Amino acid sequence: MEKIIVLDFGGQYNQLIARRIRECNVYCEVKPYTMPMEELIEMRPSGIIFTGGPNSVYDEKSPHYDPKILDLGIPILGICYGSQLIAYMGGGKVETAPVSEYGHTEVEVDTSSSLFGGVSEKTIVWMSHTDYIAKAPEGYRVTAHSKVCPVAAMECAEKKIYATQFHPEVLHSREGMKMLRHFAIDICGCKGEWRMDSFVEKSIAELREKIGNGKVLCALSGGVDSSVAAVMLSKAVGKQLTCVFVDHGLLRKNEGDEVEAIFGPKGAYELNFIRVNAAERYYEKLKGVEEPERKRKIIGEEFIRIFEEESKKIGAVDYLVQGTIYPDVIESGLGDSAVIKSHHNVGGLPDVVDFKEIIEPLRMLFKDEVRRVGLELGIPENLVFRQPFPGPGLGVRIIGEVTAEKVRITQDADAIYREEIAKAVQEWQDQHAGRSDLEYAVTGPDGKVELRRHGHDELPPWMPAQYFAALTNMRSVGVMGDFRTYDYAVALRAVITSDFMTAECSDIPFAVLQRVMNRIVNEVKGVNRVLYDLTSKPPGTIELE
């Protein structure tokens, strides 16, 4: 299978680079820069991408790689720190820039370069650097520059080595996808044949062969990831699969019953379904615990302990299936990259797990790819496109100690928020459907732009990819009915994102937020203040803990 490998040098956009390459229908994986070159060669990559990073290449302690990689004949693209590393390894000169560049920057590009074919001669890109390439290595030509950066891009076409000081992978680089597509398809020679339908077919066959006659236990939360994993396993091994749904008391309002209605005995899927009501067990374990990572570890360990107990009841179990996806893996730490937060099904696993092996069929997929797999499997759209929900549930949407009372407050506030967003979306659709003055441009992975008109199934431009209510650990004085109150503040979160790796705050109409606020403070006992979280990712994460 053709693939492109991203070597991670500590850049914040490492996973985003992989996501963009996959948009070109080319399979891509992120590997740590510490990966031995022998292993890299064995993977037979069609191309290699060096990520950005916070270090200076001329610092002896900074991440480096064997310079022989430049002579392998494999196409290479260096981005930001990666471009400086190519220059440094090739004998060029990297220095502290006289003027640092951050944010939107206009660059002039040489459109005769294979990387910039069809790109505007002057284009806007995203810069984020303090060092710069002062002198390109011998045999390289400069293919882009800005007012303060003389080598914004360079190449050695003979060796198929390319480098950009800017970040083509972020959406702020207006024609970045064109550049990445040129690298993947034109320079690396990939055919772009990686599709979800072939992935599903191949994965089911591999699961069937791997599991054989073994018994499988699936961790089913009812969320998109675990639901897709469960249906995939059911198609692979049928009744050999038992799905255990742990209601840890940290779910959204009425969600436990909704999950059982879908996957239980009266549901649409032929699954062995077991529901474990473990709310009190979790509340006791989390009593007095405030530190976010500790809460995640406790929740993850209890998941495994409960699965072990249930597996003993049904007899010997060979495999545990989890809905781990690629962002979970990357955020939990990859090589020398920083651990952003442990996920209950990655970094939160206990040391001893009483199963032969853990199977994670979605481990290498991003969220939108998981949704496409779900559609290929025939899962209803309303389930495939439901709101994302973290494994630790409301445990990471409640700041500080988790209690039954705090869970009740969060559930009620969140239910109101979701209800009002749904109403606002319906109102917008009713008002705007079919209006020709609301045409908007859509740019595809191939760089082509087409105009679309809002229809009855269109969503408003402010529609969040994820939104929820969280409970802060702050209490403040308020007044209700002429009486003093001292209650909690609820934080509303809503983000717009395509990959859940980077995200921006959604511009929800103020009138909608006002309605949500009024209902929460009037209907949810224990709340007298509502806040709106404007933080993007980075620097924040989507969840609060």
Coordinates of C-alpha atoms in Angstrom, one line a residue:
M1 CA 0.0 0.0 0.0
E2 CA 1.4 3.4 -1.0
K3 CA 2.0 5.6 2.1
I4 CA 3.6 8.8 3.2
I5 CA 5.4 8.9 6.6
V6 CA 5.4 12.1 8.7
L7 CA 8.5 12.3 10.9
D8 CA 7.5 14.2 14.0
F9 CA 10.1 16.7 15.4
G10 CA 7.8 18.0 18.1
G11 CA 5.6 20.2 15.9
Q12 CA 2.1 21.1 17.1
Y13 CA 0.6 20.4 13.6
N14 CA 2.1 16.9 13.1
Q15 CA -1.3 15.1 13.1
L16 CA -2.8 17.8 10.9
I17 CA -0.2 17.2 8.2
A18 CA -1.2 13.5 8.2
R19 CA -4.8 14.5 8.0
R20 CA -4.3 16.7 5.0
I21 CA -2.3 14.0 3.1
R22 CA -5.2 11.6 3.7
E23 CA -7.5 14.2 2.2
C24 CA -5.6 13.4 -1.0
N25 CA -6.7 9.8 -0.6
V26 CA -3.1 8.8 0.3
Y27 CA -2.5 6.8 3.5
C28 CA -0.3 8.6 6.0
E29 CA 1.2 7.8 9.4
V30 CA 3.0 9.9 12.0
K31 CA 6.2 8.4 13.4
P32 CA 8.7 9.9 16.0
Y33 CA 11.9 11.3 14.6
T34 CA 13.7 8.7 16.8
M35 CA 12.6 6.0 14.4
P36 CA 15.7 4.2 13.1
M37 CA 16.3 4.7 9.4
E38 CA 16.3 1.0 8.8
E39 CA 12.7 0.7 10.0
L40 CA 11.7 3.7 8.0
I41 CA 13.1 2.1 4.8
E42 CA 11.4 -1.2 5.6
M43 CA 8.1 0.7 5.5
R44 CA 8.8 1.5 1.9
P45 CA 7.2 5.0 2.0
S46 CA 6.3 6.8 -1.2
G47 CA 7.4 10.0 0.5
I48 CA 8.5 11.5 3.8
I49 CA 7.5 14.8 5.5
F50 CA 9.5 16.5 8.3
T51 CA 7.3 18.4 10.7
G52 CA 7.9 21.7 12.4
G53 CA 9.2 21.9 16.0
P54 CA 10.1 24.4 18.7
N55 CA 13.8 23.9 18.6
S56 CA 16.8 25.4 16.8
V57 CA 18.6 23.1 14.4
Y58 CA 22.0 24.5 15.3
D59 CA 21.5 23.5 19.0
E60 CA 23.3 20.2 19.6
K61 CA 20.4 19.0 21.8
S62 CA 17.7 19.6 19.3
P63 CA 16.1 16.7 17.3
H64 CA 18.1 15.6 14.3
Y65 CA 18.1 12.8 11.8
D66 CA 20.6 10.8 9.8
P67 CA 21.7 13.1 6.9
K68 CA 21.8 9.9 4.7
I69 CA 18.0 10.2 4.4
L70 CA 18.6 12.9 1.8
D71 CA 20.3 10.4 -0.5
L72 CA 17.7 7.6 -0.3
G73 CA 15.9 8.8 -3.4
I74 CA 12.6 9.1 -1.5
P75 CA 10.8 12.4 -2.0
I76 CA 11.0 14.6 1.1
L77 CA 9.1 17.7 2.2
G78 CA 10.3 19.7 5.1
I79 CA 8.0 22.1 6.9
C80 CA 9.2 24.9 9.2
Y81 CA 11.7 23.3 11.5
G82 CA 11.8 20.4 8.9
S83 CA 12.8 22.9 6.2
Q84 CA 15.6 24.2 8.4
L85 CA 16.8 20.7 9.2
I86 CA 17.1 19.9 5.5
A87 CA 19.1 23.1 5.0
Y88 CA 21.3 22.3 7.9
M89 CA 21.9 18.7 6.9
G90 CA 22.6 19.7 3.4
G91 CA 25.3 22.2 4.3
G92 CA 23.2 25.4 4.3
K93 CA 23.1 28.0 7.0
V94 CA 20.3 28.5 9.6
E95 CA 20.3 31.5 11.9
T96 CA 18.1 33.5 14.2
A97 CA 16.0 35.6 11.9
P98 CA 16.4 39.4 12.1
V99 CA 12.6 39.6 12.1
S100 CA 10.4 36.8 13.3
E101 CA 7.3 35.9 11.3
Y102 CA 4.0 34.8 12.9
G103 CA 0.6 34.5 11.3
H104 CA -0.7 35.4 7.9
T105 CA 2.1 36.3 5.5
E106 CA 2.2 37.0 1.8
V107 CA 4.8 35.1 -0.1
E108 CA 5.9 35.2 -3.8
V109 CA 6.3 31.7 -5.2
D110 CA 8.0 30.3 -8.3
T111 CA 5.1 28.6 -10.1
S112 CA 7.6 26.6 -12.2
S113 CA 8.2 24.5 -9.2
S114 CA 6.4 21.1 -9.1
L115 CA 5.3 22.0 -5.6
F116 CA 3.6 25.3 -6.6
G117 CA 2.0 24.4 -9.9
G118 CA -1.3 26.3 -10.3
V119 CA -0.6 28.3 -7.1
S120 CA -1.0 32.1 -7.3
E121 CA 2.3 34.0 -7.8
K122 CA 1.5 35.9 -4.6
T123 CA -0.3 33.8 -2.0
I124 CA -1.1 34.0 1.7
V125 CA 0.5 31.4 4.0
W126 CA 0.8 30.8 7.7
M127 CA 4.3 31.5 9.2
S128 CA 5.5 30.6 12.7
H129 CA 9.2 30.9 13.1
T130 CA 12.1 32.7 14.9
D131 CA 15.0 31.0 13.0
Y132 CA 15.3 31.1 9.2
I133 CA 17.4 29.7 6.4
A134 CA 20.1 32.3 5.8
K135 CA 21.7 30.3 3.0
A136 CA 20.3 27.4 1.0
P137 CA 22.5 24.4 0.5
E138 CA 24.5 23.9 -2.7
G139 CA 22.3 22.3 -5.4
Y140 CA 19.1 23.9 -4.0
R141 CA 17.2 26.8 -5.5
V142 CA 14.9 29.3 -3.7
T143 CA 11.3 28.9 -4.9
A144 CA 9.5 31.3 -2.5
H145 CA 10.3 34.4 -0.4
S146 CA 8.5 37.0 1.7
K147 CA 9.5 40.5 2.6
V148 CA 11.6 39.4 5.6
C149 CA 12.2 35.7 4.8
P150 CA 14.6 35.3 1.8
V151 CA 14.1 31.5 1.7
A152 CA 10.4 30.8 2.3
A153 CA 10.7 27.7 0.2
M154 CA 13.5 25.9 -1.6
E155 CA 14.0 22.7 -3.5
C156 CA 16.4 20.2 -5.1
A157 CA 14.2 18.8 -7.8
E158 CA 16.8 16.3 -8.9
K159 CA 16.6 14.6 -5.5
K160 CA 12.9 15.4 -5.1
I161 CA 13.6 17.3 -1.9
Y162 CA 11.3 20.3 -1.1
A163 CA 11.1 22.6 1.9
T164 CA 8.7 25.3 3.0
Q165 CA 9.3 27.7 5.9
F166 CA 5.6 28.2 6.2
H167 CA 2.9 25.7 7.1
P168 CA 0.8 24.5 4.1
E169 CA -1.2 22.1 6.3
V170 CA -3.1 24.8 8.2
L171 CA -6.3 26.3 6.7
H172 CA -4.8 29.8 7.0
S173 CA -2.4 28.9 4.1
R174 CA -5.0 29.5 1.4
E175 CA -3.5 27.3 -1.3
G176 CA -1.8 24.9 1.1
M177 CA -3.8 21.9 0.0
K178 CA -2.8 22.4 -3.6
M179 CA 0.9 22.2 -2.5
L180 CA 0.4 19.1 -0.4
R181 CA -1.5 17.4 -3.2
H182 CA 1.3 18.3 -5.6
F183 CA 3.7 16.6 -3.2
A184 CA 1.7 13.5 -2.6
I185 CA 0.4 12.9 -6.2
D186 CA 2.8 14.6 -8.6
I187 CA 6.1 14.4 -6.7
C188 CA 5.7 11.2 -4.7
G189 CA 3.8 9.5 -7.5
C190 CA 0.9 8.3 -5.4
K191 CA -2.3 7.3 -7.2
G192 CA -4.6 8.4 -4.4
E193 CA -6.5 5.1 -4.1
W194 CA -6.9 4.9 -0.4
R195 CA -10.7 4.8 0.2
M196 CA -13.0 4.0 3.1
D197 CA -14.8 1.3 1.3
S198 CA -11.6 -0.7 0.6
F199 CA -10.5 0.0 4.2
V200 CA -13.7 -1.4 5.7
E201 CA -13.6 -4.5 3.5
K202 CA -9.9 -5.2 4.3
S203 CA -10.3 -4.5 8.0
I204 CA -13.2 -6.9 8.4
A205 CA -11.3 -9.6 6.6
E206 CA -8.2 -9.0 8.8
L207 CA -10.3 -9.1 12.0
R208 CA -12.0 -12.3 11.0
E209 CA -8.6 -13.9 10.2
K210 CA -7.0 -12.6 13.4
I211 CA -9.7 -13.5 15.8
G212 CA -10.6 -16.9 14.4
N213 CA -12.8 -18.7 16.9
G214 CA -11.9 -16.5 19.7
K215 CA -14.3 -14.6 22.0
V216 CA -14.4 -10.9 21.8
L217 CA -15.4 -8.3 24.4
C218 CA -16.2 -4.8 23.1
A219 CA -16.2 -1.6 25.2
L220 CA -19.3 0.1 24.0
S221 CA -20.0 3.6 25.1
G222 CA -22.6 4.5 22.5
G223 CA -20.4 7.2 21.0
V224 CA -19.4 7.3 17.4
D225 CA -16.0 5.6 17.8
S226 CA -17.1 2.6 19.9
S227 CA -20.3 2.2 17.9
V228 CA -18.4 2.0 14.6
A229 CA -15.9 -0.5 16.2
A230 CA -18.7 -2.6 17.5
V231 CA -20.6 -2.9 14.2
M232 CA -17.3 -3.6 12.4
L233 CA -16.6 -6.5 14.8
S234 CA -20.1 -7.8 14.6
K235 CA -19.8 -8.1 10.8
A236 CA -16.4 -9.8 11.3
V237 CA -17.2 -12.4 14.0
G238 CA -21.0 -12.2 14.7
K239 CA -22.1 -13.9 17.9
Q240 CA -18.5 -14.3 19.1
L241 CA -18.8 -10.7 20.1
T242 CA -20.2 -9.5 23.4
C243 CA -20.6 -5.7 23.8
V244 CA -20.4 -4.4 27.4
F245 CA -21.9 -1.0 28.0
V246 CA -20.7 0.6 31.2
D247 CA -23.1 3.3 32.5
H248 CA -20.6 5.0 34.7
G249 CA -23.1 7.7 35.7
L250 CA -21.1 10.3 33.8
L251 CA -23.2 10.2 30.6
R252 CA -25.4 12.9 29.1
K253 CA -29.0 13.1 30.3
N254 CA -31.0 9.9 29.4
E255 CA -28.1 8.6 27.3
G256 CA -27.8 5.3 29.0
D257 CA -31.4 4.4 28.0
E258 CA -30.8 5.7 24.5
V259 CA -27.7 3.5 24.0
E260 CA -29.6 0.4 25.2
A261 CA -32.5 1.2 22.8
I262 CA -30.0 1.2 19.9
F263 CA -27.8 -1.7 20.7
G264 CA -29.8 -3.7 23.2
P265 CA -32.1 -6.7 22.6
K266 CA -34.8 -4.6 21.0
G267 CA -32.3 -2.6 18.9
A268 CA -31.3 -2.9 15.2
Y269 CA -28.1 -4.9 15.7
E270 CA -27.5 -8.6 16.5
L271 CA -25.2 -8.1 19.4
N272 CA -24.7 -9.8 22.7
F273 CA -25.4 -6.7 24.8
I274 CA -24.7 -6.3 28.5
R275 CA -25.4 -3.1 30.5
V276 CA -23.5 -2.5 33.7
N277 CA -24.9 0.3 35.9
A278 CA -21.8 1.4 37.8
A279 CA -22.6 5.0 38.8
E280 CA -22.2 4.6 42.5
R281 CA -19.0 2.6 42.1
Y282 CA -17.5 5.5 40.0
Y283 CA -18.6 8.2 42.4
E284 CA -17.0 6.4 45.3
K285 CA -13.7 6.0 43.3
L286 CA -13.7 9.6 42.3
K287 CA -14.6 11.0 45.7
G288 CA -12.1 13.7 46.7
V289 CA -10.2 13.5 43.4
E290 CA -9.6 16.9 41.6
E291 CA -6.5 16.5 39.4
P292 CA -7.6 15.9 35.8
E293 CA -5.1 13.2 34.9
R294 CA -5.8 11.3 38.0
K295 CA -9.6 11.3 37.2
R296 CA -8.9 10.0 33.7
K297 CA -6.7 7.2 35.1
I298 CA -9.3 6.2 37.6
I299 CA -12.1 6.2 35.0
G300 CA -9.9 4.2 32.5
E301 CA -8.9 1.6 35.1
E302 CA -12.4 1.1 36.3
F303 CA -13.5 0.4 32.7
I304 CA -10.9 -2.3 32.4
R305 CA -11.7 -3.8 35.9
I306 CA -15.4 -4.0 35.0
F307 CA -14.7 -5.6 31.6
E308 CA -12.5 -8.2 33.4
E309 CA -15.4 -9.0 35.7
E310 CA -17.9 -9.3 32.9
S311 CA -15.6 -11.4 30.8
K312 CA -15.3 -13.9 33.7
K313 CA -19.1 -14.1 33.8
I314 CA -19.3 -15.0 30.1
G315 CA -16.3 -17.4 30.1
A316 CA -12.9 -17.0 28.6
V317 CA -12.4 -13.9 26.5
D318 CA -9.5 -13.6 24.1
Y319 CA -9.8 -10.0 22.9
L320 CA -10.9 -6.6 24.2
V321 CA -12.0 -4.2 21.4
Q322 CA -11.8 -0.4 21.9
G323 CA -12.8 2.5 19.8
T324 CA -9.4 4.3 20.0
I325 CA -8.8 6.7 17.1
Y326 CA -5.7 8.4 15.9
P327 CA -6.1 11.8 17.7
D328 CA -6.3 9.8 21.0
V329 CA -3.0 8.1 20.2
I330 CA -1.2 11.3 19.2
E331 CA -2.5 13.4 22.1
S332 CA -1.5 10.7 24.6
G333 CA 2.1 11.0 23.5
L334 CA 4.0 9.9 20.4
G335 CA 7.7 9.3 20.8
D336 CA 9.2 12.5 22.3
S337 CA 6.1 14.6 21.7
A338 CA 4.4 16.0 24.7
V339 CA 1.5 14.2 26.3
I340 CA -1.4 16.6 26.0
K341 CA -3.8 14.4 28.0
S342 CA -4.2 10.7 28.6
H343 CA -7.2 9.1 26.9
H344 CA -9.0 6.4 28.9
N345 CA -8.4 3.9 26.1
V346 CA -4.7 4.8 25.5
G347 CA -2.7 6.4 28.2
G348 CA -5.2 5.6 30.9
L349 CA -4.9 1.8 30.7
P350 CA -3.7 0.0 33.8
D351 CA -0.5 -2.0 33.8
V352 CA -2.2 -5.4 34.0
V353 CA -5.0 -6.2 31.6
D354 CA -6.6 -9.7 31.8
F355 CA -7.0 -10.3 28.1
K356 CA -4.9 -11.9 25.4
E357 CA -4.8 -8.8 23.3
I358 CA -6.5 -5.4 22.8
I359 CA -7.9 -4.8 19.3
E360 CA -8.3 -1.2 18.1
P361 CA -9.6 -1.4 14.5
L362 CA -10.0 2.4 14.2
R363 CA -6.6 3.3 15.8
M364 CA -5.2 4.9 12.6
L365 CA -8.3 6.9 11.6
F366 CA -9.3 10.5 12.3
K367 CA -12.8 11.4 13.5
D368 CA -14.3 12.3 10.1
E369 CA -12.8 9.1 8.6
V370 CA -14.5 7.1 11.4
R371 CA -17.8 8.7 10.4
R372 CA -17.2 7.7 6.8
V373 CA -16.5 4.1 7.9
G374 CA -19.7 4.2 9.8
L375 CA -21.7 5.1 6.7
E376 CA -19.9 2.4 4.7
L377 CA -21.1 -0.1 7.4
G378 CA -24.7 1.1 7.1
I379 CA -25.0 2.7 10.5
P380 CA -27.8 5.3 10.5
E381 CA -26.6 8.9 9.9
N382 CA -28.2 10.2 13.1
L383 CA -25.8 7.9 15.0
V384 CA -22.8 8.4 12.8
F385 CA -23.0 12.2 13.1
R386 CA -24.0 12.5 16.8
Q387 CA -22.1 14.8 19.0
P388 CA -18.7 13.5 20.0
F389 CA -18.5 12.4 23.7
P390 CA -15.2 11.6 25.5
G391 CA -14.7 8.2 27.1
P392 CA -14.4 9.7 30.6
G393 CA -17.7 11.4 30.0
L394 CA -18.8 14.3 32.2
G395 CA -15.8 13.4 34.4
V396 CA -13.7 15.7 32.2
R397 CA -16.5 18.3 31.8
I398 CA -16.7 18.9 35.6
I399 CA -13.8 20.8 37.0
G400 CA -12.6 19.4 40.3
E401 CA -14.3 16.7 42.3
V402 CA -17.1 14.7 40.6
T403 CA -20.3 14.2 42.7
A404 CA -23.8 13.0 41.8
E405 CA -25.1 16.5 42.4
K406 CA -22.5 18.0 40.0
V407 CA -23.4 15.4 37.4
R408 CA -27.0 16.2 37.7
I409 CA -26.3 20.0 37.2
T410 CA -24.1 19.3 34.1
Q411 CA -26.6 16.9 32.5
D412 CA -29.5 19.3 32.9
A413 CA -27.5 22.3 31.6
D414 CA -26.1 20.4 28.7
A415 CA -29.6 19.0 27.7
I416 CA -30.9 22.6 27.6
Y417 CA -27.9 23.8 25.5
R418 CA -28.3 21.0 22.9
E419 CA -32.0 21.5 22.7
E420 CA -31.7 25.3 22.0
I421 CA -28.9 24.7 19.4
A422 CA -31.2 22.3 17.6
K423 CA -34.0 24.8 17.7
A424 CA -31.7 27.6 16.4
V425 CA -30.5 25.4 13.5
Q426 CA -34.0 24.5 12.5
E427 CA -35.0 28.2 12.6
W428 CA -32.0 29.1 10.4
Q429 CA -32.8 26.4 7.9
D430 CA -36.5 27.5 7.7
Q431 CA -35.4 31.1 7.0
H432 CA -32.5 30.6 4.6
A433 CA -33.3 27.5 2.5
G434 CA -32.9 28.0 -1.2
R435 CA -31.9 31.7 -1.0
S436 CA -29.6 32.5 -4.0
D437 CA -28.0 35.4 -2.2
L438 CA -26.5 32.9 0.3
E439 CA -24.3 31.1 -2.2
Y440 CA -21.0 30.1 -0.8
A441 CA -17.7 28.8 -2.1
V442 CA -16.4 25.3 -1.4
T443 CA -12.8 24.3 -2.2
G444 CA -12.2 20.6 -2.8
P445 CA -9.0 18.6 -2.1
D446 CA -8.1 19.1 -5.8
G447 CA -8.1 22.8 -5.3
K448 CA -11.2 23.3 -7.5
V449 CA -13.8 25.9 -6.2
E450 CA -17.5 25.5 -6.7
L451 CA -20.5 27.5 -5.6
R452 CA -23.3 26.0 -3.5
R453 CA -26.6 27.3 -2.5
H454 CA -28.0 26.8 1.0
G455 CA -30.7 24.1 1.0
H456 CA -33.1 22.7 3.5
D457 CA -30.4 20.3 4.8
E458 CA -27.7 23.0 5.0
L459 CA -26.3 24.0 8.3
P460 CA -25.7 27.6 9.4
P461 CA -22.1 28.9 9.1
W462 CA -21.8 29.1 12.9
M463 CA -22.8 25.5 13.4
P464 CA -20.3 23.9 15.9
A465 CA -18.7 20.6 15.2
Q466 CA -18.9 20.0 18.9
Y467 CA -20.7 21.8 21.7
F468 CA -21.5 21.1 25.3
A469 CA -22.1 22.5 28.8
A470 CA -19.4 22.0 31.4
L471 CA -19.4 22.8 35.1
T472 CA -16.7 25.1 36.5
N473 CA -15.4 24.7 40.1
M474 CA -16.3 28.4 40.7
R475 CA -19.2 29.5 42.8
S476 CA -20.2 33.1 43.0
V477 CA -22.9 35.4 44.5
G478 CA -26.1 36.0 42.7
V479 CA -29.6 37.2 43.3
M480 CA -32.7 35.3 42.4
G481 CA -36.2 36.3 43.6
D482 CA -34.8 39.0 45.9
F483 CA -32.7 36.3 47.6
R484 CA -28.9 35.9 47.7
T485 CA -27.6 32.8 46.0
Y486 CA -24.1 31.3 46.1
D487 CA -24.1 28.8 43.2
Y488 CA -22.0 27.4 40.4
A489 CA -21.1 28.9 37.0
V490 CA -21.7 26.8 33.9
A491 CA -19.4 27.2 30.9
L492 CA -20.7 26.7 27.4
R493 CA -18.2 25.4 24.8
A494 CA -18.8 25.3 21.0
V495 CA -16.0 24.8 18.4
I496 CA -15.7 24.7 14.7
T497 CA -13.3 22.1 13.4
S498 CA -12.8 19.7 10.5
D499 CA -10.4 17.3 12.2
F500 CA -10.7 18.0 16.0
M501 CA -6.9 18.6 16.0
T502 CA -7.3 22.4 15.8
A503 CA -10.5 24.3 16.5
E504 CA -11.9 27.8 16.8
C505 CA -14.7 29.1 18.9
S506 CA -18.1 29.1 17.1
D507 CA -19.8 32.4 16.5
I508 CA -23.2 31.3 17.8
P509 CA -25.7 34.2 17.6
F510 CA -25.9 36.1 20.8
A511 CA -29.7 35.8 20.9
V512 CA -29.3 32.0 21.0
L513 CA -26.7 32.2 23.8
Q514 CA -29.1 34.5 25.7
R515 CA -31.9 32.0 25.5
V516 CA -29.6 29.2 26.7
M517 CA -28.4 31.3 29.6
N518 CA -32.0 32.3 30.7
R519 CA -33.2 28.7 30.6
I520 CA -30.2 27.3 32.5
V521 CA -30.3 29.8 35.4
N522 CA -34.1 29.5 35.7
E523 CA -34.4 25.7 35.2
V524 CA -31.2 24.2 36.6
K525 CA -31.0 24.2 40.4
G526 CA -27.6 25.2 41.7
V527 CA -26.5 27.5 38.8
N528 CA -26.6 31.3 38.9
R529 CA -24.1 32.2 36.2
V530 CA -23.4 31.1 32.6
L531 CA -20.1 31.8 30.7
Y532 CA -19.1 31.3 27.1
D533 CA -15.7 29.8 26.4
L534 CA -13.9 31.6 23.5
T535 CA -10.7 29.6 23.6
S536 CA -9.3 28.0 20.4
K537 CA -7.3 24.8 20.2
P538 CA -4.4 25.4 20.6
P539 CA -3.8 26.8 23.2
G540 CA -6.8 25.1 24.9
T541 CA -8.1 21.6 24.3
I542 CA -11.7 21.0 23.3
E543 CA -12.6 19.3 26.6
L544 CA -12.0 21.3 29.8
E545 CA -10.0 18.6 31.5

